[in-house]
mmCIF file of C-alpha atoms and ligand atoms in Angstrom:
data_model
loop_
_atom_site.group_PDB
_atom_site.id
_atom_site.type_symbol
_atom_site.label_atom_id
_atom_site.label_comp_id
_atom_site.label_asym_id
_atom_site.label_seq_id
_atom_site.Cartn_x
_atom_site.Cartn_y
_atom_site.Cartn_z
ATOM 1 C CA UNK A 1 236.256 170.032 105.605
ATOM 2 C CA UNK A 2 235.067 173.520 104.721
ATOM 3 C CA UNK A 3 237.653 176.077 103.512
ATOM 4 C CA UNK A 4 237.074 179.880 102.855
ATOM 5 C CA UNK A 5 239.064 180.991 99.817
ATOM 6 C CA UNK A 6 239.442 184.592 98.867
ATOM 7 C CA UNK A 7 239.512 185.142 95.062
ATOM 8 C CA UNK A 8 241.354 188.101 93.696
ATOM 9 C CA UNK A 9 240.644 187.753 89.928
ATOM 10 C CA UNK A 10 242.136 191.080 88.929
ATOM 11 C CA UNK A 11 242.502 192.299 85.368
ATOM 12 C CA UNK A 12 243.175 191.006 81.736
ATOM 13 C CA UNK A 13 243.022 187.203 81.659
ATOM 14 C CA UNK A 14 242.787 187.119 85.546
ATOM 15 C CA UNK A 15 239.066 186.304 85.773
ATOM 16 C CA UNK A 16 239.309 183.578 83.172
ATOM 17 C CA UNK A 17 242.246 181.661 84.698
ATOM 18 C CA UNK A 18 240.819 182.128 88.251
ATOM 19 C CA UNK A 19 237.507 180.727 87.120
ATOM 20 C CA UNK A 20 239.297 177.671 85.683
ATOM 21 C CA UNK A 21 241.125 177.079 89.002
ATOM 22 C CA UNK A 22 237.800 177.364 90.764
ATOM 23 C CA UNK A 23 236.161 174.699 88.649
ATOM 24 C CA UNK A 24 239.046 172.427 89.328
ATOM 25 C CA UNK A 25 238.884 173.011 92.978
ATOM 26 C CA UNK A 26 235.202 172.326 92.977
ATOM 27 C CA UNK A 27 235.872 169.029 91.218
ATOM 28 C CA UNK A 28 238.430 168.194 93.816
ATOM 29 C CA UNK A 29 235.902 169.189 96.518
ATOM 30 C CA UNK A 30 233.272 166.780 94.984
ATOM 31 C CA UNK A 31 235.658 163.937 94.695
ATOM 32 C CA UNK A 32 237.414 164.224 98.165
ATOM 33 C CA UNK A 33 234.372 165.563 100.183
ATOM 34 C CA UNK A 34 235.447 169.199 100.876
ATOM 35 C CA UNK A 35 233.552 172.431 100.542
ATOM 36 C CA UNK A 36 235.367 175.513 99.243
ATOM 37 C CA UNK A 37 233.509 178.732 99.799
ATOM 38 C CA UNK A 38 234.763 181.363 97.414
ATOM 39 C CA UNK A 39 234.465 185.136 97.959
ATOM 40 C CA UNK A 40 235.713 187.494 95.372
ATOM 41 C CA UNK A 41 237.498 190.747 96.191
ATOM 42 C CA UNK A 42 238.592 193.593 93.925
ATOM 43 C CA UNK A 43 242.259 194.418 93.445
ATOM 44 C CA UNK A 44 244.341 196.070 90.712
ATOM 45 C CA UNK A 45 243.033 197.996 87.804
ATOM 46 C CA UNK A 46 239.443 196.796 88.274
ATOM 47 C CA UNK A 47 239.572 198.176 91.869
ATOM 48 C CA UNK A 48 240.894 201.611 90.621
ATOM 49 C CA UNK A 49 237.896 201.667 88.212
ATOM 50 C CA UNK A 50 235.359 200.737 90.884
ATOM 51 C CA UNK A 51 236.599 202.731 93.884
ATOM 52 C CA UNK A 52 239.654 204.781 92.848
ATOM 53 C CA UNK A 53 242.399 202.748 94.585
ATOM 54 C CA UNK A 54 244.255 199.509 93.668
ATOM 55 C CA UNK A 55 243.764 197.751 97.044
ATOM 56 C CA UNK A 56 240.508 198.579 98.965
ATOM 57 C CA UNK A 57 240.685 197.749 102.714
ATOM 58 C CA UNK A 58 237.892 195.418 102.340
ATOM 59 C CA UNK A 59 240.062 193.228 100.062
ATOM 60 C CA UNK A 60 242.907 193.169 102.616
ATOM 61 C CA UNK A 61 240.442 192.296 105.363
ATOM 62 C CA UNK A 62 238.782 189.565 103.344
ATOM 63 C CA UNK A 63 242.097 187.981 102.367
ATOM 64 C CA UNK A 64 243.444 188.168 105.939
ATOM 65 C CA UNK A 65 240.328 186.471 107.190
ATOM 66 C CA UNK A 66 240.287 183.683 104.591
ATOM 67 C CA UNK A 67 242.083 180.318 104.708
ATOM 68 C CA UNK A 68 243.940 181.349 101.556
ATOM 69 C CA UNK A 69 243.976 183.640 98.675
ATOM 70 C CA UNK A 70 243.943 182.672 94.951
ATOM 71 C CA UNK A 71 244.929 185.503 92.681
ATOM 72 C CA UNK A 72 244.896 185.901 88.920
ATOM 73 C CA UNK A 73 246.900 188.823 87.686
ATOM 74 C CA UNK A 74 246.702 192.616 87.936
ATOM 75 C CA UNK A 75 247.492 195.523 85.522
ATOM 76 C CA UNK A 76 247.026 196.453 81.912
ATOM 77 C CA UNK A 77 247.677 199.335 79.487
ATOM 78 C CA UNK A 78 244.625 201.274 80.649
ATOM 79 C CA UNK A 79 246.348 202.042 84.075
ATOM 80 C CA UNK A 80 249.960 202.158 82.869
ATOM 81 C CA UNK A 81 250.288 205.945 82.938
ATOM 82 C CA UNK A 82 249.027 206.347 86.486
ATOM 83 C CA UNK A 83 251.513 207.490 89.295
ATOM 84 C CA UNK A 84 253.410 204.745 91.041
ATOM 85 C CA UNK A 85 251.377 204.748 94.249
ATOM 86 C CA UNK A 86 248.062 204.104 92.498
ATOM 87 C CA UNK A 87 249.213 201.601 89.909
ATOM 88 C CA UNK A 88 247.534 198.191 89.895
ATOM 89 C CA UNK A 89 250.752 196.457 90.691
ATOM 90 C CA UNK A 90 250.657 198.347 94.104
ATOM 91 C CA UNK A 91 247.751 196.051 95.018
ATOM 92 C CA UNK A 92 249.976 192.982 94.661
ATOM 93 C CA UNK A 93 252.826 194.476 96.686
ATOM 94 C CA UNK A 94 250.316 195.867 99.232
ATOM 95 C CA UNK A 95 248.671 192.434 99.635
ATOM 96 C CA UNK A 96 252.048 190.688 100.042
ATOM 97 C CA UNK A 97 253.081 193.188 102.675
ATOM 98 C CA UNK A 98 249.787 193.192 104.514
ATOM 99 C CA UNK A 99 249.657 189.496 104.823
ATOM 100 C CA UNK A 100 253.352 189.328 105.779
ATOM 101 C CA UNK A 101 254.168 186.979 102.837
ATOM 102 C CA UNK A 102 257.921 187.062 102.799
ATOM 103 C CA UNK A 103 258.504 183.752 101.079
ATOM 104 C CA UNK A 104 257.734 183.186 97.340
ATOM 105 C CA UNK A 105 258.195 179.619 96.187
ATOM 106 C CA UNK A 106 258.424 179.347 92.375
ATOM 107 C CA UNK A 107 258.979 175.735 91.150
ATOM 108 C CA UNK A 108 260.125 175.187 87.564
ATOM 109 C CA UNK A 109 260.348 171.769 85.984
ATOM 110 C CA UNK A 110 260.223 170.419 82.625
ATOM 111 C CA UNK A 111 257.353 168.223 81.564
ATOM 112 C CA UNK A 112 258.995 165.537 79.402
ATOM 113 C CA UNK A 113 256.299 165.873 76.765
ATOM 114 C CA UNK A 114 257.002 169.609 76.393
ATOM 115 C CA UNK A 115 260.603 169.294 75.542
ATOM 116 C CA UNK A 116 259.833 170.469 72.061
ATOM 117 C CA UNK A 117 258.242 173.739 73.353
ATOM 118 C CA UNK A 118 261.377 174.537 75.349
ATOM 119 C CA UNK A 119 263.801 177.008 73.989
ATOM 120 C CA UNK A 120 266.929 175.041 74.983
ATOM 121 C CA UNK A 121 269.029 172.814 72.915
ATOM 122 C CA UNK A 122 267.912 169.207 73.058
ATOM 123 C CA UNK A 123 271.116 167.943 74.579
ATOM 124 C CA UNK A 124 270.636 170.354 77.421
ATOM 125 C CA UNK A 125 266.954 169.635 78.020
ATOM 126 C CA UNK A 126 267.483 165.929 77.867
ATOM 127 C CA UNK A 127 269.207 166.217 81.242
ATOM 128 C CA UNK A 128 265.870 167.540 82.512
ATOM 129 C CA UNK A 129 265.523 169.940 85.447
ATOM 130 C CA UNK A 130 263.405 170.392 88.580
ATOM 131 C CA UNK A 131 264.206 173.508 90.509
ATOM 132 C CA UNK A 132 262.544 175.847 92.852
ATOM 133 C CA UNK A 133 263.225 179.533 93.286
ATOM 134 C CA UNK A 134 262.811 180.765 96.883
ATOM 135 C CA UNK A 135 262.342 184.469 96.379
ATOM 136 C CA UNK A 136 262.389 186.938 99.264
ATOM 137 C CA UNK A 137 259.026 188.867 98.757
ATOM 138 C CA UNK A 138 258.554 191.722 101.241
ATOM 139 C CA UNK A 139 261.945 193.500 101.279
ATOM 140 C CA UNK A 140 264.734 194.784 99.090
ATOM 141 C CA UNK A 141 264.372 197.391 96.438
ATOM 142 C CA UNK A 142 260.655 196.755 96.036
ATOM 143 C CA UNK A 143 259.907 198.129 99.503
ATOM 144 C CA UNK A 144 262.844 200.621 99.988
ATOM 145 C CA UNK A 145 262.835 204.285 100.066
ATOM 146 C CA UNK A 146 262.166 205.810 96.640
ATOM 147 C CA UNK A 147 261.374 209.160 95.044
ATOM 148 C CA UNK A 148 262.422 212.060 92.779
ATOM 149 C CA UNK A 149 264.848 214.833 93.723
ATOM 150 C CA UNK A 150 267.341 217.300 92.226
ATOM 151 C CA UNK A 151 270.599 215.496 91.479
ATOM 152 C CA UNK A 152 274.031 216.200 90.082
ATOM 153 C CA UNK A 153 272.638 216.227 86.515
ATOM 154 C CA UNK A 154 269.343 217.815 87.293
ATOM 155 C CA UNK A 155 266.038 215.980 88.139
ATOM 156 C CA UNK A 156 266.710 212.283 89.125
ATOM 157 C CA UNK A 157 264.851 209.293 90.468
ATOM 158 C CA UNK A 158 266.048 206.929 93.027
ATOM 159 C CA UNK A 159 265.109 203.480 94.504
ATOM 160 C CA UNK A 160 266.918 201.931 97.430
ATOM 161 C CA UNK A 161 267.714 198.271 98.416
ATOM 162 C CA UNK A 162 267.851 197.427 102.013
ATOM 163 C CA UNK A 163 267.976 194.002 103.713
ATOM 164 C CA UNK A 164 268.031 193.325 107.456
ATOM 165 C CA UNK A 165 269.816 190.384 108.917
ATOM 166 C CA UNK A 166 266.403 189.212 110.199
ATOM 167 C CA UNK A 167 264.887 189.160 106.699
ATOM 168 C CA UNK A 168 267.747 187.248 105.178
ATOM 169 C CA UNK A 169 267.849 184.724 108.089
ATOM 170 C CA UNK A 170 264.229 183.845 107.716
ATOM 171 C CA UNK A 171 264.247 183.454 103.921
ATOM 172 C CA UNK A 172 267.480 181.408 104.186
ATOM 173 C CA UNK A 173 265.782 179.046 106.583
ATOM 174 C CA UNK A 174 262.922 178.491 104.314
ATOM 175 C CA UNK A 175 265.405 177.737 101.481
ATOM 176 C CA UNK A 176 267.375 175.236 103.617
ATOM 177 C CA UNK A 177 264.170 173.455 104.881
ATOM 178 C CA UNK A 178 262.887 173.330 101.307
ATOM 179 C CA UNK A 179 266.202 171.735 100.214
ATOM 180 C CA UNK A 180 265.944 169.188 103.040
ATOM 181 C CA UNK A 181 262.749 167.822 101.468
ATOM 182 C CA UNK A 182 264.357 167.819 98.056
ATOM 183 C CA UNK A 183 267.950 167.152 96.753
ATOM 184 C CA UNK A 184 269.689 169.035 99.557
ATOM 185 C CA UNK A 185 271.377 171.673 97.549
ATOM 186 C CA UNK A 186 270.955 175.441 97.861
ATOM 187 C CA UNK A 187 272.444 178.038 95.544
ATOM 188 C CA UNK A 188 272.233 181.478 96.950
ATOM 189 C CA UNK A 189 272.257 184.183 94.335
ATOM 190 C CA UNK A 190 273.499 187.765 94.873
ATOM 191 C CA UNK A 191 275.702 190.468 93.523
ATOM 192 C CA UNK A 192 278.194 190.498 96.227
ATOM 193 C CA UNK A 193 280.885 191.779 94.065
ATOM 194 C CA UNK A 194 279.093 195.125 93.953
ATOM 195 C CA UNK A 195 276.260 195.442 96.490
ATOM 196 C CA UNK A 196 276.544 195.832 100.185
ATOM 197 C CA UNK A 197 273.169 194.303 100.711
ATOM 198 C CA UNK A 198 274.457 191.179 98.816
ATOM 199 C CA UNK A 199 277.492 190.945 101.098
ATOM 200 C CA UNK A 200 275.230 190.978 104.194
ATOM 201 C CA UNK A 201 272.914 188.432 102.328
ATOM 202 C CA UNK A 202 275.881 186.114 101.666
ATOM 203 C CA UNK A 203 277.387 186.230 105.171
ATOM 204 C CA UNK A 204 274.035 185.689 106.712
ATOM 205 C CA UNK A 205 273.151 182.710 104.434
ATOM 206 C CA UNK A 206 276.375 181.057 105.403
ATOM 207 C CA UNK A 207 275.785 181.553 109.143
ATOM 208 C CA UNK A 208 272.381 179.990 108.845
ATOM 209 C CA UNK A 209 273.793 177.163 106.588
ATOM 210 C CA UNK A 210 275.726 175.945 109.635
ATOM 211 C CA UNK A 211 272.300 174.856 111.256
ATOM 212 C CA UNK A 212 271.719 172.674 108.167
ATOM 213 C CA UNK A 213 274.853 170.540 107.747
ATOM 214 C CA UNK A 214 272.964 168.017 105.574
ATOM 215 C CA UNK A 215 272.457 170.776 102.922
ATOM 216 C CA UNK A 216 275.107 171.808 100.460
ATOM 217 C CA UNK A 217 275.277 175.560 99.947
ATOM 218 C CA UNK A 218 277.091 177.637 97.332
ATOM 219 C CA UNK A 219 277.005 181.191 96.086
ATOM 220 C CA UNK A 220 276.462 182.501 92.571
ATOM 221 C CA UNK A 221 276.441 186.010 91.134
ATOM 222 C CA UNK A 222 273.261 186.904 89.564
ATOM 223 C CA UNK A 223 274.671 187.650 86.101
ATOM 224 C CA UNK A 224 276.349 184.174 86.091
ATOM 225 C CA UNK A 225 273.056 182.650 87.446
ATOM 226 C CA UNK A 226 271.205 184.101 84.487
ATOM 227 C CA UNK A 227 273.719 182.329 82.157
ATOM 228 C CA UNK A 228 273.852 178.961 84.132
ATOM 229 C CA UNK A 229 270.038 178.768 84.097
ATOM 230 C CA UNK A 230 270.106 178.314 80.314
ATOM 231 C CA UNK A 231 273.362 176.616 80.100
ATOM 232 C CA UNK A 232 272.612 173.808 82.480
ATOM 233 C CA UNK A 233 269.395 174.232 84.535
ATOM 234 C CA UNK A 234 269.795 170.608 85.836
ATOM 235 C CA UNK A 235 272.430 171.806 88.238
ATOM 236 C CA UNK A 236 269.965 173.679 90.361
ATOM 237 C CA UNK A 237 267.805 172.283 93.163
ATOM 238 C CA UNK A 238 266.818 175.165 95.506
ATOM 239 C CA UNK A 239 267.729 178.823 94.504
ATOM 240 C CA UNK A 240 267.430 181.468 97.085
ATOM 241 C CA UNK A 241 267.535 185.106 96.215
ATOM 242 C CA UNK A 242 266.311 188.640 96.827
ATOM 243 C CA UNK A 243 262.987 190.115 95.653
ATOM 244 C CA UNK A 244 264.197 191.751 92.329
ATOM 245 C CA UNK A 245 266.656 189.047 91.417
ATOM 246 C CA UNK A 246 263.944 186.356 92.140
ATOM 247 C CA UNK A 247 261.490 188.288 89.925
ATOM 248 C CA UNK A 248 263.764 188.364 86.997
ATOM 249 C CA UNK A 249 265.248 184.793 87.234
ATOM 250 C CA UNK A 250 261.752 183.303 87.666
ATOM 251 C CA UNK A 251 260.612 184.663 84.319
ATOM 252 C CA UNK A 252 263.795 183.262 82.840
ATOM 253 C CA UNK A 253 263.083 179.774 84.546
ATOM 254 C CA UNK A 254 259.590 179.827 83.040
ATOM 255 C CA UNK A 255 260.840 180.167 79.515
ATOM 256 C CA UNK A 256 262.976 177.082 79.824
ATOM 257 C CA UNK A 257 259.826 175.071 80.922
ATOM 258 C CA UNK A 258 258.299 175.936 77.602
ATOM 259 C CA UNK A 259 255.868 178.753 78.554
ATOM 260 C CA UNK A 260 255.278 181.320 81.294
ATOM 261 C CA UNK A 261 251.710 179.911 81.284
ATOM 262 C CA UNK A 262 252.841 176.911 83.247
ATOM 263 C CA UNK A 263 254.527 178.337 86.329
ATOM 264 C CA UNK A 264 252.676 178.471 89.662
ATOM 265 C CA UNK A 265 253.699 180.213 92.788
ATOM 266 C CA UNK A 266 253.016 180.274 96.499
ATOM 267 C CA UNK A 267 253.641 183.284 98.767
ATOM 268 C CA UNK A 268 253.753 182.244 102.295
ATOM 269 C CA UNK A 269 254.422 183.930 105.672
ATOM 270 C CA UNK A 270 254.197 183.161 109.379
ATOM 271 C CA UNK A 271 250.629 181.901 109.170
ATOM 272 C CA UNK A 272 248.960 179.246 107.173
ATOM 273 C CA UNK A 273 247.178 181.799 105.018
ATOM 274 C CA UNK A 274 249.033 182.083 101.735
ATOM 275 C CA UNK A 275 248.532 183.816 98.413
ATOM 276 C CA UNK A 276 248.747 181.601 95.323
ATOM 277 C CA UNK A 277 249.113 183.055 91.830
ATOM 278 C CA UNK A 278 250.614 182.254 88.455
ATOM 279 C CA UNK A 279 253.814 184.000 87.955
ATOM 280 C CA UNK A 280 252.658 185.431 84.622
ATOM 281 C CA UNK A 281 250.834 188.673 84.238
ATOM 282 C CA UNK A 282 247.448 189.824 82.952
ATOM 283 C CA UNK A 283 248.176 189.320 79.163
ATOM 284 C CA UNK A 284 245.827 192.117 78.037
ATOM 285 C CA UNK A 285 246.456 191.205 74.444
ATOM 286 C CA UNK A 286 244.504 187.928 74.824
ATOM 287 C CA UNK A 287 242.170 188.960 77.584
ATOM 288 C CA UNK A 288 238.492 187.827 77.224
ATOM 289 C CA UNK A 289 239.251 185.642 74.200
ATOM 290 C CA UNK A 290 239.261 182.312 76.103
ATOM 291 C CA UNK A 291 242.857 181.672 74.779
ATOM 292 C CA UNK A 292 244.874 181.785 78.086
ATOM 293 C CA UNK A 293 246.615 178.830 79.450
ATOM 294 C CA UNK A 294 244.937 178.148 82.827
ATOM 295 C CA UNK A 295 247.597 175.648 83.933
ATOM 296 C CA UNK A 296 249.774 178.037 85.964
ATOM 297 C CA UNK A 297 246.716 179.067 88.130
ATOM 298 C CA UNK A 298 245.439 175.461 88.344
ATOM 299 C CA UNK A 299 248.875 174.449 89.576
ATOM 300 C CA UNK A 300 248.851 177.453 91.961
ATOM 301 C CA UNK A 301 245.509 176.067 93.319
ATOM 302 C CA UNK A 302 247.344 172.700 93.914
ATOM 303 C CA UNK A 303 250.101 174.551 95.886
ATOM 304 C CA UNK A 304 247.417 176.063 98.018
ATOM 305 C CA UNK A 305 246.016 172.696 98.789
ATOM 306 C CA UNK A 306 249.484 171.421 99.764
ATOM 307 C CA UNK A 307 250.909 174.388 101.671
ATOM 308 C CA UNK A 308 247.954 176.117 103.249
ATOM 309 C CA UNK A 309 245.206 173.523 103.522
ATOM 310 C CA UNK A 310 247.412 170.423 104.246
ATOM 311 C CA UNK A 311 245.762 168.399 101.520
ATOM 312 C CA UNK A 312 248.658 166.599 99.791
ATOM 313 C CA UNK A 313 246.596 163.874 98.146
ATOM 314 C CA UNK A 314 244.307 166.407 96.611
ATOM 315 C CA UNK A 315 247.288 168.567 95.513
ATOM 316 C CA UNK A 316 248.806 165.398 93.759
ATOM 317 C CA UNK A 317 245.553 164.687 92.080
ATOM 318 C CA UNK A 318 245.580 168.114 90.412
ATOM 319 C CA UNK A 319 249.320 167.909 89.449
ATOM 320 C CA UNK A 320 248.830 164.463 88.073
ATOM 321 C CA UNK A 321 245.878 165.536 86.053
ATOM 322 C CA UNK A 322 247.895 168.434 84.575
ATOM 323 C CA UNK A 323 250.815 166.173 83.728
ATOM 324 C CA UNK A 324 248.373 163.609 82.235
ATOM 325 C CA UNK A 325 246.812 166.158 79.904
ATOM 326 C CA UNK A 326 250.141 167.421 78.772
ATOM 327 C CA UNK A 327 251.337 163.896 78.220
ATOM 328 C CA UNK A 328 248.237 163.076 76.106
ATOM 329 C CA UNK A 329 249.165 166.031 73.811
ATOM 330 C CA UNK A 330 246.601 168.656 74.794
ATOM 331 C CA UNK A 331 247.935 172.056 74.122
ATOM 332 C CA UNK A 332 246.917 175.722 74.604
ATOM 333 C CA UNK A 333 248.208 178.163 72.040
ATOM 334 C CA UNK A 334 251.310 179.114 74.081
ATOM 335 C CA UNK A 335 252.617 175.608 74.253
ATOM 336 C CA UNK A 336 251.592 174.398 70.760
ATOM 337 C CA UNK A 337 254.523 173.469 68.628
ATOM 338 C CA UNK A 338 252.603 171.570 65.833
ATOM 339 C CA UNK A 339 251.262 174.131 63.405
ATOM 340 C CA UNK A 340 248.753 171.528 62.145
ATOM 341 C CA UNK A 341 247.148 171.215 65.476
ATOM 342 C CA UNK A 342 244.255 173.358 66.852
ATOM 343 C CA UNK A 343 244.971 174.879 70.233
ATOM 344 C CA UNK A 344 242.645 174.219 73.117
ATOM 345 C CA UNK A 345 240.730 177.158 74.617
ATOM 346 C CA UNK A 346 241.125 178.016 78.254
ATOM 347 C CA UNK A 347 237.886 176.347 79.192
ATOM 348 C CA UNK A 348 238.553 173.266 77.158
ATOM 349 C CA UNK A 349 241.979 172.788 78.791
ATOM 350 C CA UNK A 350 240.269 173.253 82.159
ATOM 351 C CA UNK A 351 237.777 170.535 81.350
ATOM 352 C CA UNK A 352 240.460 168.165 80.154
ATOM 353 C CA UNK A 353 242.109 168.549 83.505
ATOM 354 C CA UNK A 354 238.762 168.228 85.354
ATOM 355 C CA UNK A 355 238.127 164.946 83.650
ATOM 356 C CA UNK A 356 241.321 163.481 85.032
ATOM 357 C CA UNK A 357 240.600 164.246 88.684
HETATM 358 C C1 IPM B 401 255.671 188.910 89.761
HETATM 359 C C2 IPM B 401 255.342 190.200 89.086
HETATM 360 C C3 IPM B 401 255.145 191.280 90.100
HETATM 361 C C4 IPM B 401 256.519 191.320 90.697
HETATM 362 C C5 IPM B 401 254.721 192.606 89.634
HETATM 363 C C6 IPM B 401 253.363 192.511 88.771
HETATM 364 C C7 IPM B 401 254.624 193.686 90.681
HETATM 365 O O1 IPM B 401 256.240 190.470 88.105
HETATM 366 O O2 IPM B 401 254.888 188.481 90.656
HETATM 367 O O3 IPM B 401 256.600 188.329 89.371
HETATM 368 O O4 IPM B 401 257.377 191.996 90.338
HETATM 369 O O5 IPM B 401 256.652 190.820 91.935
HETATM 370 MG MG1 MG B 402 257.670 188.938 87.708
#
């Protein structure tokens, strides 16, 4: 089969890690007889530099017309002082909205060989964990009304959180269906003791839960969830939450796996075309130095094979190759715990993974 993949390399380490995932996909193509046609599009800071806006129409069109999108990362200090509507991050939000990608799946699990890189106490980590955060991605405070105005104490700024019943229903369904394929447990995270959007969220999740009697559901307040994630991550299977809470909790979840350089994500909507990206950012401090960990992007490519291209055996091959390399002790700088060891470069890690496919 032939697949058309849009590449949005972005800024900072984006180009290096996307290039790594492309090489791995090409290896998969060779081995399994697929052709991947890659077309690169600009978004983020590099697009601001090239054409004055973070998300050119051509990029949106190209992504919409592809079978799937693989994205690196956007943003960097160079563009940090621009006004909100032309910041690089706007490209990411704009792409998610334009492609209708309301679901963000962020799996986090511990590789047994990386226990020593994990920040948790050994007795906690020995229980292991394997969870997936189902983050609502096109609503909430990220997309609500915002602005500046004169307030009670002079000039003020505001952002608003709104959720419709429809938006909560559809993300709840994704969570329950995800749980049905896993350990059949959903924890819905909100701040229902304070926020009205959370009360609507909670009531809607429970109404939808009735359609999935085989799945156990419970609620947790987000402050408590932040604590439980480090106290006992093994208790979570599927976590469903709003856009902003999901953003924050997924960074926390990444740290308990050892490094943010390991976590992949899939953004999905009503069509098969998804957007796949590492959950980490553009890491400008190490950009262009061949030091980045390509694993999160490579695992994002595996998610793309599984969810958008229906190639589960090929996805397994990538995931097994990554697990094998970690098991064999290969480490990039971010997951290196033995000071006597030399870290692998981004390209060397990529090649180790390719060898195992
Ligand atoms: C993420 C990122 C983005 C988000 C930023 C870059 C807009 O932090 O994908 O988690 O907040 O969604
Ligand atoms: Mg984030």
